[in-house]
mmCIF file of C-alpha atoms and ligand atoms in Angstrom:
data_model
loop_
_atom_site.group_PDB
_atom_site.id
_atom_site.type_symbol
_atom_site.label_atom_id
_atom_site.label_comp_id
_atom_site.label_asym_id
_atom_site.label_seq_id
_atom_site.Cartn_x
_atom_site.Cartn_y
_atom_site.Cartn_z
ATOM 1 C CA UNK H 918 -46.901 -53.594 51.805
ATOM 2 C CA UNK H 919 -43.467 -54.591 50.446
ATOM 3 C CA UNK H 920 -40.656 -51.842 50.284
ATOM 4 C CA UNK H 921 -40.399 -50.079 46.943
ATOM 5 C CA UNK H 922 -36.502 -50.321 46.180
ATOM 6 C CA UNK H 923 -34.022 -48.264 43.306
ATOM 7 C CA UNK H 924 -30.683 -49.100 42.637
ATOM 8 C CA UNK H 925 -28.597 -46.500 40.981
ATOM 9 C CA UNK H 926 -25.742 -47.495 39.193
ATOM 10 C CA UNK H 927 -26.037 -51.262 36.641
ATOM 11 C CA UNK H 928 -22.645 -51.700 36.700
ATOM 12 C CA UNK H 929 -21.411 -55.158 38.429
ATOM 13 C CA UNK H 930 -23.089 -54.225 42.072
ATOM 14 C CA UNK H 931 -26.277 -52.552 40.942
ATOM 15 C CA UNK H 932 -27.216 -55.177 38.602
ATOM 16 C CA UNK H 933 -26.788 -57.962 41.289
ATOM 17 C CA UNK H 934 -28.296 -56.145 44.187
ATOM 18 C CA UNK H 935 -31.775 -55.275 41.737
ATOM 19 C CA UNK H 936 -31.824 -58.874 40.893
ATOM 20 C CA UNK H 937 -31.327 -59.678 44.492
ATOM 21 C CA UNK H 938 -33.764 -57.380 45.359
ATOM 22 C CA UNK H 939 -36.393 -58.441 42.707
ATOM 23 C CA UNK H 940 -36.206 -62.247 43.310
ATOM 24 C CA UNK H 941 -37.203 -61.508 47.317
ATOM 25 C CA UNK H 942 -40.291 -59.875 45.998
ATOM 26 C CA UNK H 943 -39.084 -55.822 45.912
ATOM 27 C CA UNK H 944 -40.225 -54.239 43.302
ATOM 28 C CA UNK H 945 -37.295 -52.196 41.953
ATOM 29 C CA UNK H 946 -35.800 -49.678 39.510
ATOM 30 C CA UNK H 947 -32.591 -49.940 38.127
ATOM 31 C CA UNK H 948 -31.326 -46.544 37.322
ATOM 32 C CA UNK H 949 -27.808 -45.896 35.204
ATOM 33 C CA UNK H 950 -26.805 -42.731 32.791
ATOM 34 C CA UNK H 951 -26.481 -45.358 30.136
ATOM 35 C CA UNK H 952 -29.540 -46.974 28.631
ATOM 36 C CA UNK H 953 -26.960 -49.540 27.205
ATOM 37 C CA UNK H 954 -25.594 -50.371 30.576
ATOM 38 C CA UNK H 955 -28.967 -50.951 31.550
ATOM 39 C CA UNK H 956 -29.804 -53.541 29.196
ATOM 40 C CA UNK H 957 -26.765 -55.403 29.606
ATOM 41 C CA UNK H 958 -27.494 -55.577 33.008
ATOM 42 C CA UNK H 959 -30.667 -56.753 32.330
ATOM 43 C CA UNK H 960 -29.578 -59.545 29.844
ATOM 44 C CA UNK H 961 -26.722 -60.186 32.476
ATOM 45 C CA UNK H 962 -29.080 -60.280 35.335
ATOM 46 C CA UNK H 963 -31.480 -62.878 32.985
ATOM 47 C CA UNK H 964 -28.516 -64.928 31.941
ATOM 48 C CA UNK H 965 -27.775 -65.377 35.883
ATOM 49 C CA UNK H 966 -31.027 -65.894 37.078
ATOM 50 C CA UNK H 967 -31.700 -68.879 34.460
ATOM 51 C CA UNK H 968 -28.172 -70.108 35.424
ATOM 52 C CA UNK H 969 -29.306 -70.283 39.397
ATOM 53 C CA UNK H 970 -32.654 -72.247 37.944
ATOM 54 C CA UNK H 971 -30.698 -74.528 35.810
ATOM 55 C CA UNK H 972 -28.689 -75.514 39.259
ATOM 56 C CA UNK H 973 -31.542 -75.295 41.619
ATOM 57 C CA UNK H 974 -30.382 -72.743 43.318
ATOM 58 C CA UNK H 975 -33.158 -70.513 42.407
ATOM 59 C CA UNK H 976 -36.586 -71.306 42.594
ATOM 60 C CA UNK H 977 -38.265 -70.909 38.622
ATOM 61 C CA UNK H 978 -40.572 -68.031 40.144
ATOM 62 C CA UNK H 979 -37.336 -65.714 40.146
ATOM 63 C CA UNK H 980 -38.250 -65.722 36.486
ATOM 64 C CA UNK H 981 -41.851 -63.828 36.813
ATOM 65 C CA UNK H 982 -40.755 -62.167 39.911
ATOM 66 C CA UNK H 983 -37.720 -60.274 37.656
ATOM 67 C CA UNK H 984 -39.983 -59.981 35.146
ATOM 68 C CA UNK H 985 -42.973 -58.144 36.882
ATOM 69 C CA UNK H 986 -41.020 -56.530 39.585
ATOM 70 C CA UNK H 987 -37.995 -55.213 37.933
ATOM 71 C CA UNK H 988 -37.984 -52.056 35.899
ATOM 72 C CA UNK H 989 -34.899 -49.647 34.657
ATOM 73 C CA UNK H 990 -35.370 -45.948 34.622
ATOM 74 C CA UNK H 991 -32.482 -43.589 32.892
ATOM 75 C CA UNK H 992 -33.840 -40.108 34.894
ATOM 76 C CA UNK H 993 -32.693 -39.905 38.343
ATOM 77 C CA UNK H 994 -35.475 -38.175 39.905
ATOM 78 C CA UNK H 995 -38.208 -40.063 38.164
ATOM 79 C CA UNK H 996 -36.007 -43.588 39.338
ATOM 80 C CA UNK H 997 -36.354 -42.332 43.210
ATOM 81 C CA UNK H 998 -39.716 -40.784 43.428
ATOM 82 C CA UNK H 999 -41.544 -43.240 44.868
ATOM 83 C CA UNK H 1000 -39.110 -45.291 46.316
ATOM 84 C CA UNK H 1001 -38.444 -46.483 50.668
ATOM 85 C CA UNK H 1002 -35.072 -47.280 50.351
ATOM 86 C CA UNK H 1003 -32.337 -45.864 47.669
ATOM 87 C CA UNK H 1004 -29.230 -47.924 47.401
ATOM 88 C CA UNK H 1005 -26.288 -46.352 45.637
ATOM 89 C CA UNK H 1006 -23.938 -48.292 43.632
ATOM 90 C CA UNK H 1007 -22.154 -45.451 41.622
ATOM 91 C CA UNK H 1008 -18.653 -45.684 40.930
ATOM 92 C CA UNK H 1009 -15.984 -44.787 44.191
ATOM 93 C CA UNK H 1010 -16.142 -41.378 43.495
ATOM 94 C CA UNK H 1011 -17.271 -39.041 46.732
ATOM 95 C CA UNK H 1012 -18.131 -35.964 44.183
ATOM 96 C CA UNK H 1013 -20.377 -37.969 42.097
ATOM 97 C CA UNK H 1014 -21.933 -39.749 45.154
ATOM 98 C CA UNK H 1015 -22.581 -36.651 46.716
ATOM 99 C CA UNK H 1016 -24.195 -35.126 43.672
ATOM 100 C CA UNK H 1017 -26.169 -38.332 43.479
ATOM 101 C CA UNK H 1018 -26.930 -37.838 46.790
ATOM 102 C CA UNK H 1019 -28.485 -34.477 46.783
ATOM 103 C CA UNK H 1020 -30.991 -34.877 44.044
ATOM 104 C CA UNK H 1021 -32.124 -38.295 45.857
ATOM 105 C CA UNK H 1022 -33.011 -36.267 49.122
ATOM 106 C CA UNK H 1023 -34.462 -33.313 46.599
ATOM 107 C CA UNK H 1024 -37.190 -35.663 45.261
ATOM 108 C CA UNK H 1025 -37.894 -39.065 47.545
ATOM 109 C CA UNK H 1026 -39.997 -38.517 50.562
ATOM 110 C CA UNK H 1027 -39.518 -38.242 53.958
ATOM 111 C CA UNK H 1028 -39.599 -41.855 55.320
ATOM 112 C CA UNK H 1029 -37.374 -42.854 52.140
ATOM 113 C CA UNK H 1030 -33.690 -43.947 53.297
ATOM 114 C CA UNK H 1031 -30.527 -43.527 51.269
ATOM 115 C CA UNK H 1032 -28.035 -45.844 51.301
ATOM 116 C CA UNK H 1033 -24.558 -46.402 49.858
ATOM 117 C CA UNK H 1034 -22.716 -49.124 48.475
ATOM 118 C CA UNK H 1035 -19.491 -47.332 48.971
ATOM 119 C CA UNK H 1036 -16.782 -50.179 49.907
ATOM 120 C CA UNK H 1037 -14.510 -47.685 51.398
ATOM 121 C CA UNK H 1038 -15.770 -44.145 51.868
ATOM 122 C CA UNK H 1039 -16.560 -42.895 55.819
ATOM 123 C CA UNK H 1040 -20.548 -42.823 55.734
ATOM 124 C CA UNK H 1041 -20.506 -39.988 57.927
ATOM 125 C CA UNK H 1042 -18.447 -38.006 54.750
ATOM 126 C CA UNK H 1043 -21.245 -38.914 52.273
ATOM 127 C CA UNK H 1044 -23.930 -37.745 54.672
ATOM 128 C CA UNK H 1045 -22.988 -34.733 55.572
ATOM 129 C CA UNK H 1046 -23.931 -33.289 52.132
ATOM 130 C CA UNK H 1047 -27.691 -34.210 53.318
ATOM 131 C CA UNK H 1048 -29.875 -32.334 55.343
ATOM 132 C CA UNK H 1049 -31.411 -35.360 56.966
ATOM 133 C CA UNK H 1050 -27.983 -37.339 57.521
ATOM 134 C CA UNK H 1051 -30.400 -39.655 60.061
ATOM 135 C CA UNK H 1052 -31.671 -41.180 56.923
ATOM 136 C CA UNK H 1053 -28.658 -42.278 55.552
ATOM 137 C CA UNK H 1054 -26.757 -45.552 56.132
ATOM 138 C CA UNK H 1055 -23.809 -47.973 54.370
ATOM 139 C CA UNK H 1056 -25.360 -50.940 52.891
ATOM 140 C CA UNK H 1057 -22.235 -53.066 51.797
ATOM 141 C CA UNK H 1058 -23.215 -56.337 49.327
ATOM 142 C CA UNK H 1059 -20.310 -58.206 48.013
ATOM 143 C CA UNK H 1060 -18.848 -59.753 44.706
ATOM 144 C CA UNK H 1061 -20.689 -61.193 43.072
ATOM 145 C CA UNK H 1062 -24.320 -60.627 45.040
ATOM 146 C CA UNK H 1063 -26.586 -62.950 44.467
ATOM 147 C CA UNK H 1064 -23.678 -65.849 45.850
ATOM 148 C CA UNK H 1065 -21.982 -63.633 48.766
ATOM 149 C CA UNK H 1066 -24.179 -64.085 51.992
ATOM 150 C CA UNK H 1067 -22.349 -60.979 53.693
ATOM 151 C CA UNK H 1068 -24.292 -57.184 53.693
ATOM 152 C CA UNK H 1069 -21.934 -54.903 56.196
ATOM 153 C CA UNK H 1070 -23.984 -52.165 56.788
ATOM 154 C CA UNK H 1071 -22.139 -49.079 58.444
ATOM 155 C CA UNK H 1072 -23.684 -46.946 60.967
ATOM 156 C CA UNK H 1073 -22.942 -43.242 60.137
ATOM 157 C CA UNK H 1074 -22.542 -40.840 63.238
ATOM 158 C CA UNK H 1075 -26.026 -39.430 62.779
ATOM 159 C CA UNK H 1076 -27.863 -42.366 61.239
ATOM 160 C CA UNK H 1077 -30.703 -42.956 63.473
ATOM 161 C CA UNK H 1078 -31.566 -46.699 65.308
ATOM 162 C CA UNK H 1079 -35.092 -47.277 63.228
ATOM 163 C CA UNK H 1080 -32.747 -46.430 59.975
ATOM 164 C CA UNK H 1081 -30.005 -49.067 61.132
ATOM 165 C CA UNK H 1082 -33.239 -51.885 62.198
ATOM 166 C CA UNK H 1083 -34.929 -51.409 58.904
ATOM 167 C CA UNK H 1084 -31.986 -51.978 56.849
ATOM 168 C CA UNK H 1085 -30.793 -55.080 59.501
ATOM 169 C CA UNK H 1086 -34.289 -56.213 58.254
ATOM 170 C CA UNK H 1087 -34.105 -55.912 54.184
ATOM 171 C CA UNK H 1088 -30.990 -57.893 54.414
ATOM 172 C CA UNK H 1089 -32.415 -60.554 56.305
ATOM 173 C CA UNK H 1090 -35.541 -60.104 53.472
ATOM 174 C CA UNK H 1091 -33.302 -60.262 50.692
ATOM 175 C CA UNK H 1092 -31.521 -63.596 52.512
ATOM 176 C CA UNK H 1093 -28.139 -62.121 53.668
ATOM 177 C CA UNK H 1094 -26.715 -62.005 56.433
ATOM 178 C CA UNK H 1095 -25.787 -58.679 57.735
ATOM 179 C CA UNK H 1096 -22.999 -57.146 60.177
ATOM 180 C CA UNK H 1097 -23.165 -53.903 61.774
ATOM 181 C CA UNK H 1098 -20.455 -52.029 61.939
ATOM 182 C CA UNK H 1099 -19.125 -48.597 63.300
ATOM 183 C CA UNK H 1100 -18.309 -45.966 60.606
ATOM 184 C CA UNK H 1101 -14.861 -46.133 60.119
ATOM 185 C CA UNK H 1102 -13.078 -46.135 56.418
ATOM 186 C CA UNK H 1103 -12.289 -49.630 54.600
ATOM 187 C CA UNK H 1104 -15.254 -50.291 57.697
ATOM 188 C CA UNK H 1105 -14.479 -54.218 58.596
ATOM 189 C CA UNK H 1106 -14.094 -55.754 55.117
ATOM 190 C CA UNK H 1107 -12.556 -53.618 52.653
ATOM 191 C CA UNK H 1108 -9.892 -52.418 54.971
ATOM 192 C CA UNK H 1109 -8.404 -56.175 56.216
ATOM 193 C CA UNK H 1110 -9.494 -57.415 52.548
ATOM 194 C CA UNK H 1111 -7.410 -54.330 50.437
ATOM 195 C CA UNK H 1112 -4.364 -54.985 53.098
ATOM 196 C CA UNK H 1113 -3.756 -58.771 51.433
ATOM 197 C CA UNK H 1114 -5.006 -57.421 47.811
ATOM 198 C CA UNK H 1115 -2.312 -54.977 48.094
ATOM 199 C CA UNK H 1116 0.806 -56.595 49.593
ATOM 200 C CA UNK H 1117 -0.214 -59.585 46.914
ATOM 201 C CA UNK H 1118 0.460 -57.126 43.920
ATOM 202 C CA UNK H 1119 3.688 -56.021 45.619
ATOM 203 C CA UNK H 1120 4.689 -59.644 45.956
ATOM 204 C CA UNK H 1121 4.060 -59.583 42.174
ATOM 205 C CA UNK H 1122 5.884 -56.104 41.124
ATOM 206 C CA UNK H 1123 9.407 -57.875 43.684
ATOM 207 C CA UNK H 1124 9.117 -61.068 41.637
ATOM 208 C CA UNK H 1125 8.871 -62.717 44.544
ATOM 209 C CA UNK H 1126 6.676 -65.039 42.612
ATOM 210 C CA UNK H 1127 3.713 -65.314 39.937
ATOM 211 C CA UNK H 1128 0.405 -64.562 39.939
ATOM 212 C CA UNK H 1129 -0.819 -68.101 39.887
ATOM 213 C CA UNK H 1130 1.448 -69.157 42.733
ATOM 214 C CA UNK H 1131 0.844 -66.309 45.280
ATOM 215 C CA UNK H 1132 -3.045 -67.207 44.823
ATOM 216 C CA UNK H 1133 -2.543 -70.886 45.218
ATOM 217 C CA UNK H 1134 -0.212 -69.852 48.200
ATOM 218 C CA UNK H 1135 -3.739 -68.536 49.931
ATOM 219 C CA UNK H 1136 -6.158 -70.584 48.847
ATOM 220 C CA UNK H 1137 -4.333 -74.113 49.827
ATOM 221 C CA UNK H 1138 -1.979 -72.995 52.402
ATOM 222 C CA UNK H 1139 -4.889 -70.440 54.010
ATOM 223 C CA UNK H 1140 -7.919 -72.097 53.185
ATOM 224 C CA UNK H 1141 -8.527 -68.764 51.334
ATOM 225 C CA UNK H 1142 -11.050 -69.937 48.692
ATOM 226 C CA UNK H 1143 -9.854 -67.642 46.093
ATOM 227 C CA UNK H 1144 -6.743 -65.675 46.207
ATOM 228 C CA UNK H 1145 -6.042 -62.477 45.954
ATOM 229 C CA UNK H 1146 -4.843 -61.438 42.924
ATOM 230 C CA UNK H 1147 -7.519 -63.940 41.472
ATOM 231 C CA UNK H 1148 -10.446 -61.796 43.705
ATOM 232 C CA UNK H 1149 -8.824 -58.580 42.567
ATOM 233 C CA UNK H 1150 -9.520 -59.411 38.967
ATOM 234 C CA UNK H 1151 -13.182 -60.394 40.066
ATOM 235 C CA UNK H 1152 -13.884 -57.244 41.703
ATOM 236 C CA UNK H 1153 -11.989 -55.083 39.264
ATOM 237 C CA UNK H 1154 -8.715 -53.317 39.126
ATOM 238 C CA UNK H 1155 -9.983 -49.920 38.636
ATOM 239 C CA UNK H 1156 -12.744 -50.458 41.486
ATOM 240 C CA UNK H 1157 -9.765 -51.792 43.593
ATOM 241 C CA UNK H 1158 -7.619 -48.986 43.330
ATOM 242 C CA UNK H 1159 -10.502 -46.122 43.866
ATOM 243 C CA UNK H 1160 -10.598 -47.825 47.304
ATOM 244 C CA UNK H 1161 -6.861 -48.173 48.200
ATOM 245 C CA UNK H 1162 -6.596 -44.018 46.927
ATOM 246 C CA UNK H 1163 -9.648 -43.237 49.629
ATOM 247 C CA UNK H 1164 -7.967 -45.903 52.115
ATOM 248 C CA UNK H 1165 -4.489 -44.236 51.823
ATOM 249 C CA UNK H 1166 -5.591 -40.652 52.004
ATOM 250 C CA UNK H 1167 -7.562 -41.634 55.672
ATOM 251 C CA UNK H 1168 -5.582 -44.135 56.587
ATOM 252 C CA UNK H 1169 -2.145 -44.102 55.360
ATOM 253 C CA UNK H 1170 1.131 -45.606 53.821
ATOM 254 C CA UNK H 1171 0.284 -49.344 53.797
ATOM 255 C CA UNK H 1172 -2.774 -48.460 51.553
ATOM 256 C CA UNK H 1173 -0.569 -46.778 48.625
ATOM 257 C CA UNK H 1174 -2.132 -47.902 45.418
ATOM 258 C CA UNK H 1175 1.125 -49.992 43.903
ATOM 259 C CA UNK H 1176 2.715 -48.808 40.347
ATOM 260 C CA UNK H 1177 1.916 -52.022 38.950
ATOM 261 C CA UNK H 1178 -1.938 -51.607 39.352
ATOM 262 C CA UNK H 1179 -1.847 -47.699 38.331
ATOM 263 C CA UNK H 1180 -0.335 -49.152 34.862
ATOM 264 C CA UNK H 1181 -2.468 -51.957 34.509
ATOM 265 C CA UNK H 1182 -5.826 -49.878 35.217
ATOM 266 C CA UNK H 1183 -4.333 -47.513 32.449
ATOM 267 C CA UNK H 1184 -3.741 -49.736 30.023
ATOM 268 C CA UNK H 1185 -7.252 -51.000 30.358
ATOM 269 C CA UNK H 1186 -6.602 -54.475 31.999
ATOM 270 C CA UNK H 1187 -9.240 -53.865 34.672
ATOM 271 C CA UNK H 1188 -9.969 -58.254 34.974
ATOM 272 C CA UNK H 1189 -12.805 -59.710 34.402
ATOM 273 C CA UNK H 1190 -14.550 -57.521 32.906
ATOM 274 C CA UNK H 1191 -12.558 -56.572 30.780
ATOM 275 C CA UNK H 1192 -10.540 -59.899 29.803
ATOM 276 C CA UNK H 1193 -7.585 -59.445 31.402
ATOM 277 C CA UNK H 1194 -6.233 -58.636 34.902
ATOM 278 C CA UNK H 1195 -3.610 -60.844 36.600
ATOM 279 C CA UNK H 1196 -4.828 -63.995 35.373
ATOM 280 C CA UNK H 1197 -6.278 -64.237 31.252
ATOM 281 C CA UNK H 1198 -10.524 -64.042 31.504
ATOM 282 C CA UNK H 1199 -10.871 -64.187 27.549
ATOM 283 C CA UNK H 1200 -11.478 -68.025 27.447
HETATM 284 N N1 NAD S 1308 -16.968 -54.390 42.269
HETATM 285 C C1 NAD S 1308 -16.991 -54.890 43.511
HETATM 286 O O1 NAD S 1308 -16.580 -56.039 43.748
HETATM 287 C C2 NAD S 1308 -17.579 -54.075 44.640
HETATM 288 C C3 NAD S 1308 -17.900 -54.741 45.844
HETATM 289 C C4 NAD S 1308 -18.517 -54.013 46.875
HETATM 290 C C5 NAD S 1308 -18.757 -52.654 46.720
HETATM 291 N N2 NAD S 1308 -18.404 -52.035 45.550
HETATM 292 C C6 NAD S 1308 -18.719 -50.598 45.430
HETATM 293 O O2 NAD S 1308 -19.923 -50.482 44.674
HETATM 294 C C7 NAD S 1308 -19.904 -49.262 43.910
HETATM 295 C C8 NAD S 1308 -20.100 -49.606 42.449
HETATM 296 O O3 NAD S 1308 -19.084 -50.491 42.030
HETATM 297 P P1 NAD S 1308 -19.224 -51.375 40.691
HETATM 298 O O4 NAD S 1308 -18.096 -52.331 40.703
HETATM 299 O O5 NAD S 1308 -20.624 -51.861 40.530
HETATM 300 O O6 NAD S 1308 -18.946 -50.223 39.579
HETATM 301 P P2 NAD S 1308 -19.215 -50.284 38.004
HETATM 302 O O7 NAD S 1308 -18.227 -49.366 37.401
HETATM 303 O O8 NAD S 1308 -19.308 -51.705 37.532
HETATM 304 O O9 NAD S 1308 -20.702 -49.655 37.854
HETATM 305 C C9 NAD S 1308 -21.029 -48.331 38.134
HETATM 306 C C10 NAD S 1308 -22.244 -47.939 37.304
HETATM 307 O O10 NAD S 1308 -22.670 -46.631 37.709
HETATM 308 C C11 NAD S 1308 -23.132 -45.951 36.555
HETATM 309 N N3 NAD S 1308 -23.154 -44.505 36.808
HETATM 310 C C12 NAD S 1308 -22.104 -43.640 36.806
HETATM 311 N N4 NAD S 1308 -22.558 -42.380 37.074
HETATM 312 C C13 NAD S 1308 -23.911 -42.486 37.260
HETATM 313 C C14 NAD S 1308 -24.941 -41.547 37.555
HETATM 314 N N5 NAD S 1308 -24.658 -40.246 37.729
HETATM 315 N N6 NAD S 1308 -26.211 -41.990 37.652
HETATM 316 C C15 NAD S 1308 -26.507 -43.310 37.462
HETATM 317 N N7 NAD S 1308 -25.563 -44.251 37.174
HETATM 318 C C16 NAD S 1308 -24.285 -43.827 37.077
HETATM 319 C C17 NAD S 1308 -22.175 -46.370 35.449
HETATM 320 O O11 NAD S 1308 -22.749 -46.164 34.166
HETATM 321 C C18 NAD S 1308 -21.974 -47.859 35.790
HETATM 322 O O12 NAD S 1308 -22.913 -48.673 35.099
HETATM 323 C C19 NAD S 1308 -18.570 -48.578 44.228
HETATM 324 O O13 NAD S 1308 -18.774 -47.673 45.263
HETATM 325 C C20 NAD S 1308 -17.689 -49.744 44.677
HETATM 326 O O14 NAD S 1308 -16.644 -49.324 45.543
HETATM 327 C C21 NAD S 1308 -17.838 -52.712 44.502
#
C-alpha cells in the first residue's frame, strides 16, 4: 500500500512538495494555521499543475490524481494521525518547529517518520526535542519543487539506517534525486549556496555594481543559470535571512545577515512573493 503523506506548512515549499507528492500517487494532507493559505495553495498548486499539462511536462492524470489524493486539514493532530511520513515545511524558526514537532510524535504512530524541511537548522537540534529522535530525518526539496530534481536529505546523529532507506526511496518515488548527507548546519546546499547569496548583496550595499549586472556576472561568466540576487528574490528575502541568522550563530562571521537585507525584509520587499526584492516581480 502507498505511503500516507502530510505536509505542514502551504507556504511556497509545502504547497510544492503536496503537489509533488500527490501527482506520484501519495495521498496527502496539506496542513497550515491559515485556511486562506491553504486555498491559495491549492489554487496555486492547480494553476501549476495545468501549466506542466499545457507544456507536457505533466501527464493530464496529475489532474485526478490532485484531485482525489490531495486533501488540506487546518488541525494539526487530526492532519498527522494517520499519516507514514510527516514532512515539515514551517517557517525557519527552531521554537515553532520544535513545538510542531512534539504534537506530531504525541499523535502519529510508531512506524510514522518526521521529517524537516529545515534548509539550515542541525537535524540533530530539532530531534532532540523527540523521544524517538531515530525517527526523524532532514528531507531538503528545493525552489521551486516540482522543477528542482535535488532532495538532500540529512542524516541526524540518531536517525536510524531503515529511516534514512525509506526516505532515499520516497524521493526516488516522488522522481528526485536525492543526496545524503551528514548533519552538519547549511548541510551541503544551503551553506555553499548562502556564501554567494550573501557576498552578492554585499557587492550590492559597496556599489560595486547593480543588481542586474552582478547576476548576469554569474549566470554568463559562471554558467550559473540564475544569479544570485535573482535566486534570492525566488526563494525569499525573509526565508534567506532566517538561514544566514542560524548559519552565523553555528558557523560564524562570513554568514552575518548584511544591513541591506535586514532593511529590505523590514520594509516588506521579501521578492517574489511579494513584488519586489532586488529585481521588480510586479509585471
Ligand atoms: N523558500 C525556499 O526557497 C526554501 C527552500 C528550501 C527549504 N526551505 C525551508 O522550508 C521551510 C518553509 O519555507 P517556505 O519558504 O515554504 O515558508 P513560507 O513562509 O512560504 O511558508 C510557511 C507556511 O507555514 C505556515 N505555518 C506557520 N506556522 C504554522 C503552524 N504552527 N502549523 C501549520 N502551518 C504553519 C504558514 O502559515 C505558511 O503558510 C523553512 O524551513 C525554509 O527554510 C525554503
Amino acid at each position: 500500500m502507498s505511503l500516507r503523506l502530510t505536509v505542514i506548512g502551504a507556504g511556497t515549499m509545502g504547497a510544492g512538495i503536496a503537489q509533488v507528492a500527490a501527482i506520484h500517487g501519495f495521498s496527502t494532507t496539506l496542513c497550515d494555521l491559515s485556511a486562506d493559505q491553504l486555498s491559495t495553495a491549492m489554487s496555486s498548486i492547480s494553476s501549476s499543475v495545468e501549466k506542466g499539462i499545457d507544456r507536457g511536462k505533466t501527464p493530464p492524470e496529475a489532474r485526478d490524481l490532485v484531485a482525489q489524493g490531495l486533501s488540506t486539514e487546518t488541525d494539526l493532530s487530526k492532519a498527522c494521525a494517520d499519516a507514514d511520513v510527516v514532512i515539515e515545511a514551517v517557517p525557519e524558526d527552531i521554537d515553532l518547529k520544535n513545538k510542531i514537532f512534539k504534537t506530531v510524535e504525541s499523535v502519529v504512530s510508531s512506524h510514522a517518520v518526521i521529517a524537516s524541511n529545515t534548509s539550515s537548522i542541525p537535524i540533530s537540534k530539532l530531534a532532540s526535542s523527540l523521544s524517538a529522535p531515530e525517527r526523524f530525518i532532514g528531507m531538503h526539496f528545493f525552489n521551486p519543487v516540482p522543477v528542482m530534481s535535488l532532495v538532500e536529505i540529512i542524516r541526524g546523529e540518531k536517525t536510524s539506517e531503515s529511516v534514512i532507506d525509506s526516505i532515499v526511496k520516497l524521493a526516488r518515488d516522488m522522481a528526485k534525486e536525492p543526496i545524503v548527507v551528514r548533519d552538519s548546519p547549511g548541510f551541503a546546499t544551503s551553506r555553499l549556496g548562502l556564501v554567494i547569496g550573501l557576498e552578492a548583496i554585499r557587492m550590492l550595499e559597496d556599489g560595486v555594481a547593480s543588481a542586474e549586472e552582478i547576476d548576469k556576472a554569474m549566470e554568463l561568466g559562471y554558467r550559473h543559470p540564475m544569479g544570485p540576487l535573482k535566486l534570492t528574490d525566488l526563494v525569499g528575502l525573509d526565508v534567506r535571512l532566517a538561514i544566514a541568522e542560524v548559519l552565523h550563530e553555528e558557523i560564524g562571521e562570513q554568514f552575518r545577515p548584511p544591513q541591506l537585507l535586514r532593511d529590505m525584509v523590514s520594509r516588506g520587499d521579501l521578492g517574489k512573493k511579494s513584488g519586489r526584492g532586488f529585481h521588480d516581480w510586479s509585471v
